[in-house]
């Protein structure tokens, strides 16, 4: 992300940079013909096209969820389902067309790659325009590439994992995803390989009224470890944009995956993303998620703890402002003994924003000694905002530890008054309090994200408090 | 030179507007002076401090406050603070998640209107912490969270020394402090105090006045200053109480 906050300059929203870019192809709507066209332009094996068309049928058959935020106004025929940027995939930023490179420069992606990343992928609308991995990691068998390419390059791994972790039948918008998927990253970390630096994929949705359907598949084999960072953003337009990505993760025995997401989609976007991870014996998945953007988000990463001593941890932060409905949370399935779930969730809502936290925990009969601790705190900056906590659990044995704590707070006028008596403006005072509230979560983020998050909080509070 | 001039100040409580608190209060403080306000509970001492800072809890119904030549009667709390007024709170707030370091940096940067070099600031803070017997470890702690009453008050004095304001109001900074902590607070005040600034101390006790060069003592009753004298007045009140003093009038 943007790693340096320029001091003494007025806060300008770097995410809102609008770029005039002449795409080479833009497809609207969702018909057999569009999908055939997308598939043909990617030179995919024929089974992929068949799979896409089956997913399309399912999309039409399945119904919208009968719970959660209203998304009935989504008209898929008005979404540009495929937008091909005027750029091939490059290995050097110098080869990326200037108008695209400028966007990523402003987001700080090439800069952070130099200093802090072992590899970076960047997607602009529907296609990956940059992908690179350190040579020494390639030599050790690490794979990090455009997902589209992985389909032909690594057929065995694709056959074993693709659409297996998240099946096409999961829900209506995953069916949509599989009909239209394009771009995203594929990662394979071989047995015993521990990456010291993270890999980062950045997804930028540029075109008004477009959809993004990237597919991310990560396999961290036994005894391996990886930190993966995913960033997403889009400039604001009036047209409705749609993001229906999919993340499939597999964490092997004694393996560790830290999956961090900072999502700052524009506030005209529906974020209907699906993420799921299967964890083997003594493996660990860490979900770290900051949700700032989008009009509506529905996102509940699922961890399936299949091996004994498998662990899932969730560190979540959402910030909903005017017109935003961020419906997030977690789903965890404890399928083995001695499995652990730890969740620390915080949400901030203001100007009528809605934050909902849903937790859905299933403990199988055989999953004795499961240990589950969920804490969620919300902060409301005014009386018109909303915050809900909806816990669901289905526990099938009586030898577990389960705790669920929830609290709701407001910024006290005394805190604001105190800080103002030290010279801070009302907005600065509120920002400091909100940063403090978010701090225990923010410190889990990669350092440059934490800086960025504080900046986002300040931006969000600009002109809205007082 | 005149630093603070309060004329005919009257206030009511925001949440109970029939309740008059200050009722025609006059007070002048010059550069270089230390003033003390004493008075029975409920007389309006803390209200005075918070009214000067334009707290949301009170509404002014009459009068004016001039600070350092500027009319601050209707200025916002932060503007007033930036003009060089500081209050040590009777009940300082806690700020969960905000480290002492970040807090001090935020207020100092605001005061200087620029981001200060972190190491220079650290050095400055540490020298002041040393003077106040505050452990450096506090820099990493969350602001006031889990601090004892004495630690919170010392933290107020630390901020005062760091911001170096023109006028300081100490609202019962000494209440609840042990003898050693009061001595530390007094030490801080003496380090801060010079001929160009001033201090207004609101207190119930004379302990904090020992070791300070007090110019005037005012007695605040029912929203008015009913008596003004030199430091001896404070000791008289401590010996004899307010009642006999009021009967004299």
XYZ file of C-alpha atoms in Angstrom:
715
model
C 0.000 0.000 0.000
C 0.862 3.604 0.108
C 3.676 3.414 2.570
C 4.351 7.020 3.317
C 1.871 9.524 4.511
C 2.897 12.831 3.142
C 3.006 15.247 6.002
C 1.713 18.783 5.728
C -0.258 18.150 2.609
C -3.998 18.165 2.608
C -5.412 14.713 2.842
C -6.380 13.625 -0.607
C -7.976 10.306 -1.210
C -5.409 8.417 -3.232
C -7.953 5.663 -3.822
C -10.208 8.006 -5.695
C -7.821 8.716 -8.550
C -9.819 8.386 -11.740
C -7.864 7.171 -14.699
C -8.858 7.535 -18.298
C -7.942 4.219 -19.783
C -8.824 2.860 -23.204
C -9.717 -0.772 -22.569
C -9.522 -3.154 -25.505
C -12.634 -5.106 -24.703
C -15.644 -4.478 -22.535
C -18.445 -7.006 -22.280
C -21.810 -6.323 -20.720
C -24.366 -8.708 -19.388
C -24.366 -12.356 -18.665
C -25.158 -14.583 -21.607
C -23.694 -17.782 -22.986
C -22.128 -15.683 -25.753
C -20.325 -13.308 -23.387
C -18.917 -16.239 -21.468
C -17.798 -17.993 -24.623
C -16.097 -14.812 -25.706
C -14.291 -14.358 -22.386
C -13.221 -18.004 -22.429
C -11.983 -17.811 -26.009
C -9.924 -14.690 -25.335
C -8.169 -16.576 -22.532
C -7.417 -19.667 -24.647
C -8.700 -21.882 -21.876
C -9.010 -25.657 -21.977
C -12.513 -26.664 -23.013
C -13.435 -28.086 -19.584
C -13.170 -24.560 -18.179
C -15.747 -23.220 -20.608
C -18.079 -26.114 -19.775
C -17.601 -25.397 -16.092
C -18.322 -21.698 -16.639
C -21.536 -22.452 -18.513
C -22.683 -24.866 -15.804
C -22.030 -22.111 -13.245
C -24.069 -19.686 -15.339
C -27.045 -22.052 -15.230
C -26.685 -22.378 -11.488
C -26.558 -18.610 -11.082
C -29.938 -18.319 -12.746
C -31.370 -21.166 -10.675
C -30.157 -20.015 -7.267
C -31.931 -17.313 -5.292
C -30.577 -14.289 -3.479
C -29.950 -14.946 0.208
C -33.086 -14.362 2.281
C -31.081 -12.720 5.062
C -28.611 -9.861 5.346
C -28.500 -6.572 3.428
C -30.863 -5.973 0.504
C -29.094 -6.393 -2.854
C -32.203 -6.845 -4.987
C -31.370 -3.691 -6.989
C -28.363 -5.415 -8.537
C -29.065 -5.800 -12.263
C -26.359 -8.032 -13.647
C -27.199 -6.879 -17.187
C -25.928 -3.420 -16.304
C -22.600 -4.705 -15.033
C -19.636 -4.816 -17.379
C -18.775 -8.432 -16.696
C -15.424 -8.342 -18.425
C -13.122 -5.380 -19.039
C -9.813 -6.157 -20.668
C -7.202 -3.450 -20.058
C -4.906 -2.419 -22.865
C -1.925 -4.195 -21.381
C -0.438 -7.649 -21.391
C 0.936 -9.184 -18.220
C 4.354 -7.722 -17.474
C 7.326 -8.740 -15.385
C 8.654 -5.218 -15.103
C 6.745 -2.131 -14.040
C 8.583 -0.253 -16.824
C 6.566 -2.211 -19.366
C 3.189 -1.402 -17.812
C 1.392 1.392 -19.718
C 1.919 4.732 -18.000
C -1.697 5.472 -17.143
C -2.014 2.129 -15.354
C 1.410 2.278 -13.763
C 0.624 5.742 -12.390
C -2.341 4.380 -10.472
C -0.262 1.658 -8.840
C 2.540 4.138 -8.179
C 0.139 6.347 -6.292
C -1.078 3.336 -4.332
C 2.567 2.642 -3.467
C 2.652 -0.895 -4.886
C 5.968 -0.897 -6.826
C 7.628 0.950 -3.964
C 6.534 -1.522 -1.288
C 7.590 -4.373 -3.567
C 11.170 -3.133 -3.603
C 11.420 -2.964 0.156
C 9.027 -5.371 1.734
C 7.700 -8.018 -0.620
C 8.931 -11.292 -2.027
C 6.539 -10.948 -4.929
C 3.696 -8.833 -6.226
C 0.728 -9.272 -8.530
C -1.433 -6.431 -9.779
C -4.789 -6.628 -11.479
C -6.470 -3.780 -13.370
C -10.164 -4.454 -13.985
C -10.446 -7.998 -15.316
C -6.826 -8.861 -16.058
C -3.511 -9.166 -14.282
C -1.132 -6.566 -15.723
C 1.895 -7.345 -13.571
C 3.215 -10.410 -11.771
C 6.626 -11.018 -10.358
C 8.314 -13.296 -7.852
C 11.860 -13.311 -6.534
C 14.033 -15.677 -8.558
C 15.415 -17.459 -5.507
C 11.865 -18.426 -4.528
C 11.123 -19.744 -8.008
C 14.209 -21.910 -7.712
C 12.853 -23.379 -4.491
C 9.654 -24.383 -6.225
C 7.440 -21.556 -5.036
C 4.739 -20.695 -7.543
C 3.130 -17.264 -7.625
C 1.369 -16.408 -10.833
C -1.732 -15.166 -12.580
C -4.539 -17.607 -11.834
C -5.598 -17.789 -15.499
C -2.143 -19.023 -16.425
C -2.080 -21.567 -13.611
C -4.986 -23.406 -15.206
C -2.810 -24.507 -18.103
C 0.555 -24.514 -16.325
C -0.352 -26.555 -13.234
C -3.228 -28.846 -14.199
C -2.646 -31.374 -11.363
C -2.836 -28.778 -8.616
C -5.810 -27.109 -10.291
C -7.619 -30.431 -10.625
C -7.003 -31.196 -6.959
C -7.984 -27.846 -5.443
C -9.818 -25.518 -7.833
C -13.535 -25.201 -7.011
C -13.054 -28.020 -4.480
C -12.634 -25.817 -1.436
C -15.402 -23.453 -2.518
C -17.824 -25.497 -4.644
C -19.829 -23.836 -7.393
C -23.047 -24.760 -5.607
C -22.177 -22.736 -2.489
C -24.417 -19.759 -3.264
C -25.765 -17.616 -6.093
C -22.814 -15.225 -6.293
C -20.172 -17.899 -6.197
C -21.943 -19.411 -9.213
C -21.691 -15.978 -10.834
C -18.027 -15.878 -9.918
C -17.285 -19.221 -11.518
C -19.122 -18.182 -14.668
C -17.013 -15.050 -15.036
C -13.764 -15.596 -13.095
C -10.790 -13.741 -14.514
C -7.402 -12.888 -13.092
C -6.396 -13.346 -9.475
C -3.385 -15.188 -8.113
C -2.264 -18.752 -7.740
C 0.257 -19.598 -5.051
C 1.913 -22.850 -4.174
C 4.369 -23.033 -1.299
C 6.142 -26.421 -1.321
C 6.625 -28.539 1.791
C 8.870 -27.029 4.431
C 9.386 -23.687 2.671
C 8.880 -20.696 4.929
C 8.709 -17.327 3.201
C 10.305 -14.514 5.136
C 8.682 -11.725 3.163
C 5.029 -11.544 2.172
C 3.507 -11.883 -1.259
C 1.040 -9.213 -2.216
C -1.708 -9.058 -4.815
C -3.467 -5.808 -5.505
C -6.829 -5.609 -7.211
C -7.857 -2.344 -8.765
C -11.267 -1.898 -10.301
C -11.075 1.106 -12.579
C -13.978 1.079 -14.999
C -17.349 2.569 -13.961
C -20.097 -0.040 -13.759
C -17.670 -2.948 -14.022
C -17.478 -6.217 -12.150
C -14.352 -7.912 -10.853
C -14.300 -11.676 -10.439
C -10.733 -12.615 -9.590
C -9.921 -16.068 -8.273
C -7.251 -16.627 -5.665
C -6.038 -20.111 -4.839
C -3.301 -20.596 -2.272
C -1.820 -23.888 -1.210
C 0.582 -23.853 1.692
C 1.923 -27.379 1.859
C 2.943 -29.234 5.035
C 5.392 -27.410 7.338
C 5.435 -24.358 5.059
C 4.488 -20.816 5.894
C 3.301 -17.759 4.007
C 2.059 -14.284 4.633
C -0.193 -13.090 1.853
C -1.461 -9.539 1.541
C -4.414 -8.610 -0.570
C -5.348 -5.017 -1.301
C -8.413 -3.828 -3.144
C -9.662 -0.425 -4.158
C -11.660 1.465 -6.735
C -12.396 5.105 -7.483
C -15.929 6.269 -6.767
C -18.539 6.491 -9.541
C -22.302 6.698 -9.658
C -22.778 3.386 -11.454
C -23.031 0.275 -9.379
C -19.864 -1.823 -9.418
C -19.689 -5.447 -8.386
C -16.944 -7.505 -6.821
C -17.578 -11.221 -6.569
C -14.142 -12.689 -6.015
C -13.300 -16.045 -4.561
C -10.456 -17.096 -2.315
C -9.658 -20.770 -1.826
C -6.985 -21.605 0.711
C -5.426 -24.840 1.812
C -3.141 -25.008 4.850
C -1.276 -28.285 5.230
C 0.000 -30.094 8.325
C 1.966 -27.795 10.652
C 1.686 -25.091 8.015
C 0.870 -21.457 8.630
C -0.903 -18.911 6.471
C -1.493 -15.328 7.373
C -3.983 -13.802 4.982
C -4.315 -10.024 5.306
C -6.825 -7.953 3.388
C -7.276 -4.221 3.299
C -10.377 -3.511 1.334
C -11.193 0.033 0.357
C -13.643 -0.392 -2.470
C -15.547 2.692 -3.562
C -18.932 3.306 -2.012
C -20.811 2.395 -5.165
C -19.654 -1.212 -5.082
C -21.276 -4.432 -3.926
C -18.679 -6.685 -2.369
C -20.021 -10.228 -2.431
C -16.812 -12.074 -1.824
C -16.319 -15.655 -0.757
C -13.325 -16.907 1.190
C -12.691 -20.318 2.580
C -9.764 -22.195 4.075
C -9.234 -25.834 4.884
C -6.729 -26.458 7.646
C -4.967 -29.765 8.263
C -3.491 -31.102 11.501
C -1.737 -28.480 13.604
C -2.001 -25.967 10.778
C -2.985 -22.385 11.327
C -4.931 -19.861 9.312
C -4.868 -16.227 10.399
C -7.434 -13.964 8.782
C -6.681 -10.294 9.098
C -9.240 -8.099 7.492
C -9.811 -4.361 7.318
C -13.049 -3.376 5.596
C -13.480 0.296 4.855
C -15.129 0.575 1.493
C -18.099 -0.697 -0.514
C -21.782 0.099 -0.397
C -22.641 -3.387 0.778
C -20.220 -6.085 1.859
C -21.192 -9.641 2.607
C -18.100 -11.532 3.610
C -17.701 -14.315 6.157
C -14.424 -16.176 5.693
C -14.925 -19.842 6.480
C -12.307 -21.967 8.188
C -12.705 -25.706 8.170
C -10.532 -27.152 10.911
C -10.154 -30.686 9.634
C -7.000 -31.772 11.450
C -6.387 -32.184 15.135
C -4.910 -29.038 16.783
C -5.791 -26.926 13.740
C -6.257 -23.252 14.542
C -8.121 -20.332 13.065
C -7.737 -16.771 14.181
C -9.662 -13.750 12.968
C -8.664 -10.138 13.454
C -11.332 -7.975 11.900
C -11.976 -4.286 11.606
C -14.836 -2.616 9.744
C -15.627 1.043 9.356
C -19.024 1.937 7.897
C -20.019 5.472 6.989
C -23.010 7.060 5.316
C -24.837 4.641 3.008
C -22.606 1.691 3.860
C -23.775 -1.665 5.105
C -20.849 -3.868 6.063
C -22.060 -7.325 6.912
C -19.039 -9.385 7.873
C -17.938 -12.027 10.299
C -16.785 -15.599 10.319
C -17.811 -19.191 9.888
C -15.822 -21.958 11.473
C -16.287 -25.698 11.366
C -14.505 -27.680 14.055
C -14.123 -31.150 12.596
C -11.352 -32.516 14.811
C -10.390 -32.622 18.495
C -8.362 -29.835 20.122
C -9.118 -27.288 17.436
C -9.007 -23.605 18.307
C -10.838 -20.504 17.172
C -9.876 -17.048 18.317
C -11.620 -13.940 17.046
C -11.140 -10.284 17.842
C -13.505 -8.075 15.893
C -14.000 -4.333 16.066
C -16.349 -2.147 14.126
C -16.875 1.567 13.821
C -20.008 3.111 12.378
C -20.902 6.705 11.703
C -23.382 8.872 9.744
C -25.947 6.110 9.610
C -23.480 3.396 8.582
C -24.353 -0.184 9.540
C -21.864 -2.766 10.791
C -23.067 -6.277 11.372
C -20.918 -9.034 12.781
C -22.112 -12.602 12.214
C -20.383 -15.571 13.723
C -21.385 -19.066 12.833
C -19.599 -21.825 14.702
C -20.155 -25.515 14.185
C -18.503 -28.050 16.458
C -18.722 -31.683 15.363
C -19.332 -34.458 17.864
C -15.775 -35.733 17.477
C -14.258 -32.262 17.948
C -13.755 -32.612 21.674
C -11.691 -30.024 23.545
C -12.472 -27.386 20.979
C -11.567 -23.966 22.305
C -13.522 -21.001 21.019
C -13.133 -17.383 22.067
C -14.930 -14.623 20.196
C -14.852 -11.006 21.152
C -16.505 -8.208 19.250
C -16.587 -4.563 20.129
C -18.320 -1.804 18.272
C -18.016 1.919 18.441
C -20.766 4.197 17.195
C -19.897 7.782 16.492
C -23.469 9.058 16.517
C -26.982 7.970 17.347
C -28.108 7.324 13.747
C -25.541 4.594 13.075
C -26.075 0.925 13.740
C -24.138 -2.019 14.968
C -25.395 -5.587 15.301
C -23.881 -8.805 16.523
C -25.498 -12.034 15.423
C -23.882 -15.137 16.902
C -24.992 -18.600 15.824
C -23.532 -21.809 17.145
C -24.177 -25.466 16.721
C -22.253 -27.443 19.302
C -22.429 -31.211 19.194
C -20.324 -32.263 22.146
C -20.080 -31.019 25.692
C -16.327 -31.022 26.144
C -15.517 -27.622 24.759
C -14.675 -24.135 25.958
C -16.747 -21.398 24.395
C -16.795 -17.692 25.129
C -18.476 -14.887 23.244
C -18.159 -11.284 24.375
C -19.823 -8.348 22.719
C -19.833 -4.687 23.643
C -21.053 -1.468 22.122
C -19.587 1.920 22.900
C -19.860 5.552 21.980
C -17.268 8.306 22.000
C -17.882 10.208 25.184
C -18.171 13.994 24.960
C -15.811 14.176 27.926
C -13.052 12.511 25.908
C -13.583 14.957 23.053
C -13.645 17.904 25.439
C -10.472 16.760 27.150
C -8.585 16.401 23.874
C -9.886 19.745 22.628
C -8.633 21.351 25.834
C -5.184 20.214 24.635
C -5.633 22.085 21.360
C -6.856 19.304 19.068
C -9.835 20.099 16.864
C -13.002 18.099 17.381
C -12.222 16.005 14.308
C -8.654 15.339 15.383
C -9.900 14.407 18.827
C -12.387 11.913 17.404
C -9.767 10.494 15.053
C -7.362 9.901 17.931
C -10.047 8.084 19.925
C -11.062 5.982 16.927
C -7.428 5.146 16.169
C -7.035 4.066 19.772
C -10.093 1.866 19.485
C -8.738 0.288 16.299
C -5.152 0.052 17.567
C -5.251 -3.506 18.955
C -6.396 -4.643 15.497
C -4.254 -2.223 13.505
C -1.074 -3.550 15.081
C -1.788 -6.960 13.547
C -1.662 -5.435 10.082
C 1.512 -5.176 8.039
C 3.122 -1.972 9.241
C 2.490 0.102 6.128
C -1.166 -0.935 6.220
C -1.458 0.211 9.819
C -0.180 3.643 8.810
C -2.561 3.616 5.893
C -5.435 2.583 8.100
C -4.929 5.537 10.421
C -4.896 7.750 7.363
C -8.141 6.204 6.186
C -9.704 6.809 9.580
C -8.674 10.444 9.352
C -10.064 10.671 5.831
C -13.304 9.067 6.918
C -13.681 11.530 9.741
C -12.826 14.526 7.574
C -15.638 17.027 7.834
C -18.043 14.573 9.373
C -17.560 15.074 13.088
C -18.775 18.238 14.697
C 0.500 42.848 32.162
C -3.057 41.590 32.433
C -3.404 37.999 31.303
C -6.941 37.048 32.266
C -9.887 39.340 32.844
C -13.264 37.879 33.719
C -16.184 40.331 34.006
C -19.654 39.691 35.430
C -19.552 36.050 34.369
C -22.780 34.098 34.822
C -23.518 30.484 33.815
C -26.194 27.848 33.967
C -25.854 24.084 33.597
C -26.567 22.722 30.090
C -28.590 19.826 31.441
C -30.477 21.854 34.050
C -30.983 25.331 32.702
C -32.790 26.595 35.779
C -29.645 26.010 37.742
C -27.525 29.147 38.089
C -23.944 28.339 38.927
C -21.707 31.336 38.346
C -23.495 34.560 39.116
C -21.576 37.750 38.472
C -18.000 36.589 38.884
C -15.066 38.972 38.419
C -11.414 38.000 38.374
C -8.199 39.504 37.048
C -4.876 37.671 36.829
C -1.632 39.325 35.724
C 1.494 37.808 34.250
C 3.805 36.385 36.852
C 1.076 35.773 39.431
C -0.237 32.746 41.253
C -3.892 32.917 42.269
C -5.798 30.496 44.457
C -9.517 29.856 44.494
C -11.042 28.191 47.517
C -14.619 27.793 48.559
C -17.213 25.343 49.797
C -18.361 22.456 47.626
C -20.896 23.426 44.991
C -19.804 27.049 44.985
C -18.757 26.987 41.335
C -14.970 26.467 41.417
C -14.778 23.691 38.830
C -17.534 25.373 36.833
C -15.352 28.463 36.594
C -12.422 26.437 35.244
C -14.616 24.639 32.717
C -16.498 27.768 31.711
C -13.238 29.474 30.841
C -12.641 26.497 28.510
C -16.167 26.745 27.107
C -17.149 23.243 28.231
C -20.294 21.769 26.700
C -21.612 21.282 30.235
C -22.222 24.979 30.868
C -23.936 27.852 29.115
C -22.807 31.430 29.661
C -25.691 33.809 30.271
C -23.699 36.952 30.897
C -20.228 38.449 31.081
C -16.967 38.230 29.180
C -13.600 36.540 29.387
C -10.561 38.285 27.938
C -7.354 36.263 27.727
C -4.093 37.878 26.742
C -5.982 40.692 25.013
C -8.382 38.392 23.104
C -12.039 37.889 23.800
C -12.394 34.140 24.316
C -15.928 34.203 25.709
C -17.383 32.371 22.718
C -14.343 30.636 21.318
C -14.258 26.851 21.069
C -12.313 24.787 23.586
C -9.528 23.964 21.152
C -9.114 27.569 20.025
C -8.864 28.643 23.654
C -6.253 25.978 24.316
C -4.222 27.016 21.298
C -4.144 30.599 22.560
C -2.125 29.328 25.521
C -4.542 28.231 28.221
C -4.180 24.894 29.947
C -6.257 23.060 32.499
C -5.173 20.233 34.729
C -8.406 18.237 35.017
C -9.893 17.106 38.276
C -10.860 13.838 36.571
C -8.621 13.274 33.528
C -10.069 10.851 30.967
C -8.580 7.508 29.970
C -7.889 6.860 26.288
C -7.858 3.116 25.574
C -5.538 2.146 22.732
C -3.845 5.552 22.583
C -0.298 5.290 23.861
C 1.088 8.000 26.112
C 3.744 8.681 23.461
C 1.211 9.086 20.658
C -0.957 11.310 22.795
C 1.913 13.593 23.800
C 3.134 13.707 20.221
C -0.344 14.619 18.959
C -0.782 17.536 21.348
C 2.781 18.761 20.955
C 2.607 18.617 17.148
C -0.635 20.547 17.267
C 0.905 23.171 19.513
C 3.946 23.557 17.253
C 1.792 23.216 14.170
C 4.275 20.766 12.706
C 5.519 17.261 13.138
C 8.368 17.338 15.524
C 11.377 15.107 15.269
C 10.451 11.994 17.252
C 13.831 11.677 18.946
C 13.976 15.319 20.013
C 10.480 15.039 21.399
C 11.311 11.800 23.191
C 14.270 13.492 24.804
C 12.204 16.462 25.904
C 9.471 14.249 27.327
C 11.956 12.095 29.199
C 13.658 15.041 30.880
C 10.269 16.246 32.117
C 9.239 12.777 33.223
C 12.414 12.543 35.215
C 11.616 15.816 37.011
C 8.187 14.445 37.886
C 9.398 10.966 38.909
C 7.391 9.288 36.173
C 8.744 5.980 34.935
C 9.686 6.008 31.212
C 7.688 2.784 30.850
C 4.564 4.904 30.970
C 5.328 6.124 27.453
C 4.333 2.735 26.107
C 1.205 2.467 28.203
C -2.245 3.468 27.125
C -3.016 7.015 28.161
C -4.189 7.029 31.809
C -5.526 3.474 31.523
C -4.889 1.745 34.836
C -3.030 4.771 36.217
C -3.521 5.593 39.906
C -5.071 8.936 40.856
C -1.619 10.356 41.575
C -0.189 9.114 38.289
C -3.034 10.704 36.357
C -2.422 14.063 38.027
C 1.304 13.891 37.351
C 0.410 13.137 33.765
C -1.523 16.413 33.678
C 1.506 18.309 34.987
C 3.698 16.581 32.415
C 1.454 17.866 29.622
C 1.498 21.333 31.163
C 5.293 21.370 31.149
C 5.395 20.082 27.603
C 2.919 22.596 26.187
C 4.285 25.483 28.226
C 1.071 27.551 28.180
C 0.610 31.195 29.227
C -1.952 30.450 31.903
C -2.569 27.230 33.790
C -5.676 26.308 35.733
C -5.150 23.492 38.219
C -8.553 22.099 39.124
C -8.087 20.265 42.416
C -4.882 18.729 41.137
C -3.877 18.045 44.742
C -7.020 16.260 45.853
C -6.447 12.626 46.681
C -2.669 12.916 46.357
C -0.224 11.832 49.035
C 2.321 14.271 50.426
C 5.118 13.162 48.108
C 2.950 13.420 45.020
C 1.858 16.929 46.022
C 5.528 17.882 46.388
C 6.184 16.564 42.902
C 3.298 18.602 41.509
C 4.623 21.716 43.265
C 8.048 21.022 41.819
C 6.509 20.858 38.361
C 4.687 24.147 38.877
C 7.881 25.852 40.026
C 9.781 24.529 37.020
C 7.092 25.868 34.740
C 6.431 29.194 36.451
C 8.140 32.394 35.303
C 7.433 36.130 35.134
C 5.525 35.864 31.875
C 2.998 33.202 32.777
C 0.458 32.654 35.522
C -1.253 29.931 37.541
C -4.764 29.638 38.924
C -5.052 26.938 41.571
C -8.412 25.564 42.656
C -7.999 23.709 45.924
C -9.440 22.707 49.269
C -6.133 22.481 51.039
C -3.066 24.565 51.713
C -0.664 21.649 51.206
C -0.135 22.513 47.559
C 0.461 26.188 48.427
C 3.513 25.483 50.590
C 6.526 26.150 48.447
C 4.600 28.362 46.024
C 4.677 32.121 45.938
C 0.946 32.856 46.103
C -0.194 36.391 45.217
C -3.919 36.277 45.838
C -6.452 33.944 47.425
C -10.115 34.235 46.446
C -13.101 32.729 48.161
C -15.813 31.593 45.764
C -19.287 31.125 47.225
C -22.596 30.793 45.363
C -21.016 31.723 42.041
C -19.339 34.925 43.240
C -15.973 35.839 44.680
C -16.874 37.061 48.147
C -13.455 37.707 49.566
C -9.916 38.192 48.275
C -6.745 38.290 50.303
C -3.119 37.214 50.384
C -1.778 33.739 51.126
C -2.685 34.081 54.789
C -6.361 33.912 53.869
C -5.878 30.319 52.773
C -4.368 29.348 56.118
C -7.116 31.179 57.946
C -9.712 29.165 56.004
C -7.917 25.956 56.800
C -7.930 26.791 60.517
C -11.359 28.282 60.868
C -13.446 27.026 57.931
C -15.619 29.023 55.582
C -18.493 29.650 57.944
C -16.711 31.983 60.337
C -15.197 33.804 57.373
C -18.593 34.326 55.809
C -20.054 35.476 59.120
C -17.414 38.217 59.247
C -18.884 39.770 56.114
